[in-house]
Coordinates of C-alpha atoms and ligand atoms in Angstrom, one line a residue:
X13 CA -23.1 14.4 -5.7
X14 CA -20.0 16.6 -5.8
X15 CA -17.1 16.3 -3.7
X16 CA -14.6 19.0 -3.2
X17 CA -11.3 16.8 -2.0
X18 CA -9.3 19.6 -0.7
X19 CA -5.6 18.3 -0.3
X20 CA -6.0 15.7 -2.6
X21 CA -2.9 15.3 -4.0
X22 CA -1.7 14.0 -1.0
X23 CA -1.1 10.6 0.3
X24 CA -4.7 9.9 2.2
X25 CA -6.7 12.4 0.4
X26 CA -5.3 10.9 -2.9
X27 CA -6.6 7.6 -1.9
X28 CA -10.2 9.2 -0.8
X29 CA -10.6 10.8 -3.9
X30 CA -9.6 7.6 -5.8
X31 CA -12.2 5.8 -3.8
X32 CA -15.0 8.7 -4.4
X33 CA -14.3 8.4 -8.1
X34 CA -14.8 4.5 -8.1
X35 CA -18.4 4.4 -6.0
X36 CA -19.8 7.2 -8.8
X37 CA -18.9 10.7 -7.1
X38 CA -17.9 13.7 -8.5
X39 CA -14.7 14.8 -7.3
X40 CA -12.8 18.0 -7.9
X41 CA -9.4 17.9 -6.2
X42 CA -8.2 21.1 -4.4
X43 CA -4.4 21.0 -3.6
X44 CA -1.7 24.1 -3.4
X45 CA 1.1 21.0 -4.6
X46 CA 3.2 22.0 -2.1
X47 CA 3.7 18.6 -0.3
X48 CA 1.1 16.6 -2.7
X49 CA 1.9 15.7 -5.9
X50 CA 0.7 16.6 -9.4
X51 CA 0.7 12.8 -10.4
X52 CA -1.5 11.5 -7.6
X53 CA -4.1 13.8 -9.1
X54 CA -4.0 12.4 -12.6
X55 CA -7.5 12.0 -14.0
X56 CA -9.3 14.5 -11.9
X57 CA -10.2 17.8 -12.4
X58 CA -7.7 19.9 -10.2
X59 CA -7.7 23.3 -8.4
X60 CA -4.2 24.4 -7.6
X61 CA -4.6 27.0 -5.0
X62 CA -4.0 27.6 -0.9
X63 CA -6.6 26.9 1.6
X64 CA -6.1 30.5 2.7
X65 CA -7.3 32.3 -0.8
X66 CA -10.9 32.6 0.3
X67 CA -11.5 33.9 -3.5
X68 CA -10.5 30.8 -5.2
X69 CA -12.3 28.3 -2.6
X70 CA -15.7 30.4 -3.1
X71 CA -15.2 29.9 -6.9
X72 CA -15.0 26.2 -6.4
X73 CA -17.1 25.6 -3.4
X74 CA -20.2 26.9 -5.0
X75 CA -20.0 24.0 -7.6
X76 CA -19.6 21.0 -4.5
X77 CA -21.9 19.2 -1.8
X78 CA -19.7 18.2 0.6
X79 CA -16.0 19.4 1.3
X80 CA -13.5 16.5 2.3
X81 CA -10.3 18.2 4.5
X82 CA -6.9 16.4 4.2
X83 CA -4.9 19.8 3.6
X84 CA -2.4 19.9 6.9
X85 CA 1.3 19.6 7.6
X86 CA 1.7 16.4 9.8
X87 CA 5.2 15.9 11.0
X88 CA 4.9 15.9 14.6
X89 CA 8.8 16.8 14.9
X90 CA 8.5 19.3 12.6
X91 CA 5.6 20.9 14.4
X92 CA 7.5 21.2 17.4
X93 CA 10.8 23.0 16.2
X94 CA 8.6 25.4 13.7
X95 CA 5.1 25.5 14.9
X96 CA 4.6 28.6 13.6
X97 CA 3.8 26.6 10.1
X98 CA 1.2 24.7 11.4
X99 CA -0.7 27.2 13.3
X100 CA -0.6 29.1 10.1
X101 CA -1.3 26.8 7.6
X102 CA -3.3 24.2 10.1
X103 CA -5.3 26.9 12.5
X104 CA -5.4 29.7 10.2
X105 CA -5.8 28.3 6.6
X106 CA -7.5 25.5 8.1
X107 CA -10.5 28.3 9.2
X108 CA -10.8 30.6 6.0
X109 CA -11.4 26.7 4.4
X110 CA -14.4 26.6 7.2
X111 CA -15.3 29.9 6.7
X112 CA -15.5 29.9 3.0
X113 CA -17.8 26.5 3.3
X114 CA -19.9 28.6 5.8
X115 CA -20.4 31.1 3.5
X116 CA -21.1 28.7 0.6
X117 CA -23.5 27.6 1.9
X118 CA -22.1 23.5 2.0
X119 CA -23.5 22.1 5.1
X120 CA -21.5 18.6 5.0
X121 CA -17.5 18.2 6.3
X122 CA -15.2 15.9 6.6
X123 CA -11.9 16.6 8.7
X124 CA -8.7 14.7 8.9
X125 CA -8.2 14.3 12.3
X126 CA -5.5 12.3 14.0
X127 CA -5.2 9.9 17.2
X128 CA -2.5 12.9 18.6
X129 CA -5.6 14.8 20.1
X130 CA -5.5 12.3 22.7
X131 CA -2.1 12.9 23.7
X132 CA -0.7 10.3 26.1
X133 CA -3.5 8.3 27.1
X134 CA -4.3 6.7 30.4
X135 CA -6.2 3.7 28.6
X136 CA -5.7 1.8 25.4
X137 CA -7.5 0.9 23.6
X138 CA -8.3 4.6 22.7
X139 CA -12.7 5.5 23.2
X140 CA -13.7 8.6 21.8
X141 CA -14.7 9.7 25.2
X142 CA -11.2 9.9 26.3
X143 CA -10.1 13.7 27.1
X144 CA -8.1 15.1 24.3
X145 CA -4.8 16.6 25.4
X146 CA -2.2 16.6 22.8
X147 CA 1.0 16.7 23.6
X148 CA 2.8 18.4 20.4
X149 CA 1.7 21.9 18.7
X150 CA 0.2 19.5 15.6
X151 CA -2.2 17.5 17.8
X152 CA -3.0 21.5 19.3
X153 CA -3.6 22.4 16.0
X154 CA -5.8 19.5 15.1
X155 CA -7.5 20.0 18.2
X156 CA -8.6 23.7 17.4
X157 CA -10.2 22.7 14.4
X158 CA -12.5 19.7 16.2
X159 CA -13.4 22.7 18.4
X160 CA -14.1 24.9 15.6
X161 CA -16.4 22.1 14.0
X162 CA -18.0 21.5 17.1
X163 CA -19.2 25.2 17.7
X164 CA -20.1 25.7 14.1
X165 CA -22.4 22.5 14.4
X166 CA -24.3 23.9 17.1
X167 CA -24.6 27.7 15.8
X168 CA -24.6 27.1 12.3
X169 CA -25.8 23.4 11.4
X170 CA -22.5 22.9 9.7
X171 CA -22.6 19.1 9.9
X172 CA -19.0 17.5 10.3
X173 CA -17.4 14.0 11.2
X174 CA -13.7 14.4 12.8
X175 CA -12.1 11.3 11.7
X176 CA -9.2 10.6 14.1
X177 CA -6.7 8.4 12.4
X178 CA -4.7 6.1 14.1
X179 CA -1.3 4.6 12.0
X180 CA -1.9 5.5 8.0
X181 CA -0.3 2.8 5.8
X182 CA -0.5 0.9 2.7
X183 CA -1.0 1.8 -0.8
X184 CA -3.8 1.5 -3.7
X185 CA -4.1 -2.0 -4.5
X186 CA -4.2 -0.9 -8.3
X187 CA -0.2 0.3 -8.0
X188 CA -0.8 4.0 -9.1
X189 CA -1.3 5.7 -5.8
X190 CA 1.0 5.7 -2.2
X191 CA 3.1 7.1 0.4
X192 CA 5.5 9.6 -0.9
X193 CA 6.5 12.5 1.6
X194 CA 9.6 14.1 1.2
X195 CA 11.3 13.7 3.6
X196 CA 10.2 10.4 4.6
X197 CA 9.7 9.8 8.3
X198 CA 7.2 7.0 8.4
X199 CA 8.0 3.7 10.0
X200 CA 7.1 0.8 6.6
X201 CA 8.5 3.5 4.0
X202 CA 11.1 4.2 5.4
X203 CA 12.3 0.6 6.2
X204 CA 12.0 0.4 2.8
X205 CA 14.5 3.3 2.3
X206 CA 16.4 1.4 4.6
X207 CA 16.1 -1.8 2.1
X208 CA 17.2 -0.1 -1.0
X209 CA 20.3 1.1 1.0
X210 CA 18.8 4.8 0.0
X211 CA 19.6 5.0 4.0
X212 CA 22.0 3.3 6.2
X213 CA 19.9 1.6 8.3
X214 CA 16.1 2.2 10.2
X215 CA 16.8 4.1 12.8
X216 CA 14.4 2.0 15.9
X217 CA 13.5 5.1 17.8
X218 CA 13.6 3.3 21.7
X219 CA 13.9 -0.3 22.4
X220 CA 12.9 0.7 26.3
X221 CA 9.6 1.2 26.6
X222 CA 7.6 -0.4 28.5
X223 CA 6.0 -2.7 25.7
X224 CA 6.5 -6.9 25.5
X225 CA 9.7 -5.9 23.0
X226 CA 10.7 -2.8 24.3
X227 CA 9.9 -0.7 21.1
X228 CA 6.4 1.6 20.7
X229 CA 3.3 0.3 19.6
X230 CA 1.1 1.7 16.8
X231 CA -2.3 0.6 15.6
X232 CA -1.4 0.8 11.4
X233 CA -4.5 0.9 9.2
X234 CA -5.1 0.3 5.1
X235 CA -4.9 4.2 3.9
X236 CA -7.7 2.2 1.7
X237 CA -9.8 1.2 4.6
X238 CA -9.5 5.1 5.8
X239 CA -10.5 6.2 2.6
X240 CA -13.8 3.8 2.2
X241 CA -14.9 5.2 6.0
X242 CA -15.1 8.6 4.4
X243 CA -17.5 7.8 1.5
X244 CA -19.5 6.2 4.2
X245 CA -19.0 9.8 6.5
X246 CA -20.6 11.2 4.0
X247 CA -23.5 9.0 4.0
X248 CA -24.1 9.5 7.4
X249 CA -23.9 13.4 6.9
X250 CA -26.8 13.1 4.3
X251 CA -28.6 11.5 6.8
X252 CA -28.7 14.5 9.1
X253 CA -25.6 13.6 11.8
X254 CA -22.1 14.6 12.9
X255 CA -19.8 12.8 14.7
X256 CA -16.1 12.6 15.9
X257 CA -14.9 8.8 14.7
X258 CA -11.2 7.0 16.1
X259 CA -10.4 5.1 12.2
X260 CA -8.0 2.2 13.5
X261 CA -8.3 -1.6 13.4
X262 CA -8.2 -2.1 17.1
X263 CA -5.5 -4.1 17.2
X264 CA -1.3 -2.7 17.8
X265 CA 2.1 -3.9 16.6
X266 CA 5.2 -3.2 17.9
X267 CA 8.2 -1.8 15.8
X268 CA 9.9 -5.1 16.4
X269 CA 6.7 -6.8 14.9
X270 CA 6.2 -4.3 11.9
X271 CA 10.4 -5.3 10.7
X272 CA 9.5 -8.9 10.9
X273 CA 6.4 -8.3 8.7
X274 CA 8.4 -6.1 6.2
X275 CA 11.2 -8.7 6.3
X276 CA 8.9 -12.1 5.5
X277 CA 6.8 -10.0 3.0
X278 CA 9.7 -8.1 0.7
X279 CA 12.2 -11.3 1.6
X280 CA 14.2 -8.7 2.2
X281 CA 16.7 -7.9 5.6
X282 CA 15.8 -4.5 7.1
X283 CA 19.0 -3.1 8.3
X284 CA 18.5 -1.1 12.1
X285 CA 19.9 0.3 14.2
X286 CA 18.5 1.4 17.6
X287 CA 18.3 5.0 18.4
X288 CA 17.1 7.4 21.5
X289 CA 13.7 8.0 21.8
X290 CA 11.7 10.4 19.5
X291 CA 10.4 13.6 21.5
X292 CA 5.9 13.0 22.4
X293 CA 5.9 9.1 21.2
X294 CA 3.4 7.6 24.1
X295 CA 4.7 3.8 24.1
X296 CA 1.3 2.3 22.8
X297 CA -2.0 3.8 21.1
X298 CA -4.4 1.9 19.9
X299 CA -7.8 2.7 18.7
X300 CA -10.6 1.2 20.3
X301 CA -12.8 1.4 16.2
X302 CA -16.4 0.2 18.0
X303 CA -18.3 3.5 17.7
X304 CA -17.2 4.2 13.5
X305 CA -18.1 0.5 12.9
X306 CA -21.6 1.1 14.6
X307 CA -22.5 3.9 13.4
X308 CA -21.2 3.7 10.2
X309 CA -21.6 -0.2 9.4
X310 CA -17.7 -0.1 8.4
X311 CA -15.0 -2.0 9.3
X312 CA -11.2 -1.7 8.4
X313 CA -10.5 -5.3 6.1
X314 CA -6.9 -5.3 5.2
X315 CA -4.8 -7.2 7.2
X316 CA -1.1 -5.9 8.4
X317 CA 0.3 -8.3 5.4
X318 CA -1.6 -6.5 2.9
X319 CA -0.4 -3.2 4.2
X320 CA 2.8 -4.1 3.6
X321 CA 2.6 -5.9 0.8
X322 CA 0.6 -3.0 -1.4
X323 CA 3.0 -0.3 0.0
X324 CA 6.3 -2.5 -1.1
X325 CA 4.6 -2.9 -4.7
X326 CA 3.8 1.2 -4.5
X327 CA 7.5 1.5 -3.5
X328 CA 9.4 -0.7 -5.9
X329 CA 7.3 0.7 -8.9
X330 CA 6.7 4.2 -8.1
X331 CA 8.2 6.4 -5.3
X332 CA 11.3 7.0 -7.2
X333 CA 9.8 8.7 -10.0
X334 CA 7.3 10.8 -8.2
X335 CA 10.3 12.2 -5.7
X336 CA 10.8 14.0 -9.2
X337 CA 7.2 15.4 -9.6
Ligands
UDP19 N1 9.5 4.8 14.1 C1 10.8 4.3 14.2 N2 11.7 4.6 13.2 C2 11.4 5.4 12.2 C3 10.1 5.9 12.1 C4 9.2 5.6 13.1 O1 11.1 3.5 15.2 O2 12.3 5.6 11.3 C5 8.5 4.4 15.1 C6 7.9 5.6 15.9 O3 8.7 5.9 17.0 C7 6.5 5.2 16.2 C8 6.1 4.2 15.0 O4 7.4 3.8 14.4 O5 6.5 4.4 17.4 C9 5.3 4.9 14.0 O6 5.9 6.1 13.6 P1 5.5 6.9 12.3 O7 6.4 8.1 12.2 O8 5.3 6.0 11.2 O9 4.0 7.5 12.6 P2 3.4 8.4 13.8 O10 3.1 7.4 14.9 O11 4.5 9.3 14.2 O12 2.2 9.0 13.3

């Protein structure tokens, strides 16, 4: 079977296709490089084009059985101050990539969705039955395209499963795949930042919330364990369903506890420095996993200490040289 991984140069979709490749699948990689990176596709064939130019999708698409979606900008703070960008490139690109599948013919789709369609919730752990009302033009935008799917089910038989990710971390355990965005914003990679003095300090965005520590809680899952819950997606799309699926571990960690981890797994002091709040961070979210593990038969494995740990080893050998690429 043929996958088309569209955004696969890019940190999770990088790690899906990587996965794909390992269980036997065919994998062409679909990527416009402007955030992903040229090396992270080594070793796959690779389309360099936009989800918007319908011409060079229906080229590809007509080749594929299944179309993977990680192509989306996803800076919350960015999406705020400029959200034109991602209601263009999320919303609008983000529907010529459905509509070209439609028209394909492909049947089978897998969307990268995210835990900010839930907004600020009334609950944690997190169901999928709790209303989604995000709370920053990224979570909208992400939102619109769940809707999209859904609709397109029902009219079309366009089978989908919305993956909502909670906390993406971690790298490939084999060292040649990981986090690099430019700039960095996430908490463990940039701690490291703040290790290799490539920054002052980590900046801890509010130490007031109303957690045990005082600082926000985030359920942080293997980008690994994300990636092995899509091969099994598209299992369960063979076998006729759709579904929208939280991917965490169930379990949250505070700031606090993610500099600890960092600090007894690199040996290493994390410098910090506590700063205001950052604008649309809800104190705690946490994924409650129980209907993905059901219906998938996954689970996520990896532990907090191997998230750390595979990261560190991605950052020490790697991150450096592909800021370059
Ligand atoms: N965070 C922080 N300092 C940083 C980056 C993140 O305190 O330099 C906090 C942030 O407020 C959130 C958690 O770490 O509570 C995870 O943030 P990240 O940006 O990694 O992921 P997000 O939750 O925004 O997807």
């Amino acid at each position: 079977m043929a996958i088309l991984v569209v955004g696969g140069a890019g940190y999770i979709g990088s790690h899906a296709a990587r996965v794909l490749k390992r269980r036997g699948y065919e994998v062409i990689i679909y990527d416009n490089l402007s955030t992903g990176h040229m090396a992270l596709a080594e070793g796959f064939e690779l389309v360099v084009a936009d989800i918007s130019d319908s011409a060079s999708l229906a080229k590809v698409l007509g080749r594929v059985d299944a179309v993977m979606h990680f192509a989306a900008h996803a800076y919350v703070g960015e999406s705020v101050v400029n959200p034109r960008k991602y209601f263009q490139n999320n919303v609008l690109g983000g529907l010529t990539l459905l509509h070209a599948v439609l028209d394909s013919g492909v049947r089978k789709f897998i969307f990268s969705s995210t835990c900010a369609v839930y907004g600020i919730p009334a609950r944690v752990p997190i169901t999928e039955d709790t209303p989604r009302s995000p709370v920053n033009p990224y979570g909208i935008t992400k939102l619109a395209l769940e809707h999209a799917l859904e609709a397109y089910n029902h009219a079309y038989g366009l089978r989908f499963v919305s993956f909502r990710y909670f906390n993406a971390a971690g790298a490939d355990e084999d060292g040649r795949a990981g986090e690099n965005h430019i700039p960095e914003t996430h908490l463990i990679p940039s701690a490291f930042e703040a290790i290799r003095g490539e920054r002052p300090s980590l900046e801890i965005y509010g130490d007031d919330y109303p957690t045990p520590d005082g600082t926000c809680i985030r359920d942080y899952i293997h980008v690994n364990d994300l990636a092995e819950a899509h091969v099994l997606g598209l299992e369960y799309l063979s076998q006729g369903n759709s579904a929208k699926l939280n991917l965490g571990t169930g379990r949250g960690y505070s700031v606090r506890e993610i500099i600890s981890t960092i600090e007894s797994v690199t040996g290493q002091r994390v410098p910090t420095r506590i700063s205001p709040r950052r604008e649309g961070d809800p104190a705690e979210l946490v994924a409650d996993p129980r209907r993905a593990e059901t219906l998938l038969r996954w689970r996520a494995k990896r532990s907090l200490e191997e998230i750390v740990a595979t990261a560190w080893n991605w950052a020490q050998q790697n991150s450096a040289a592909l800021k370059r690429t």
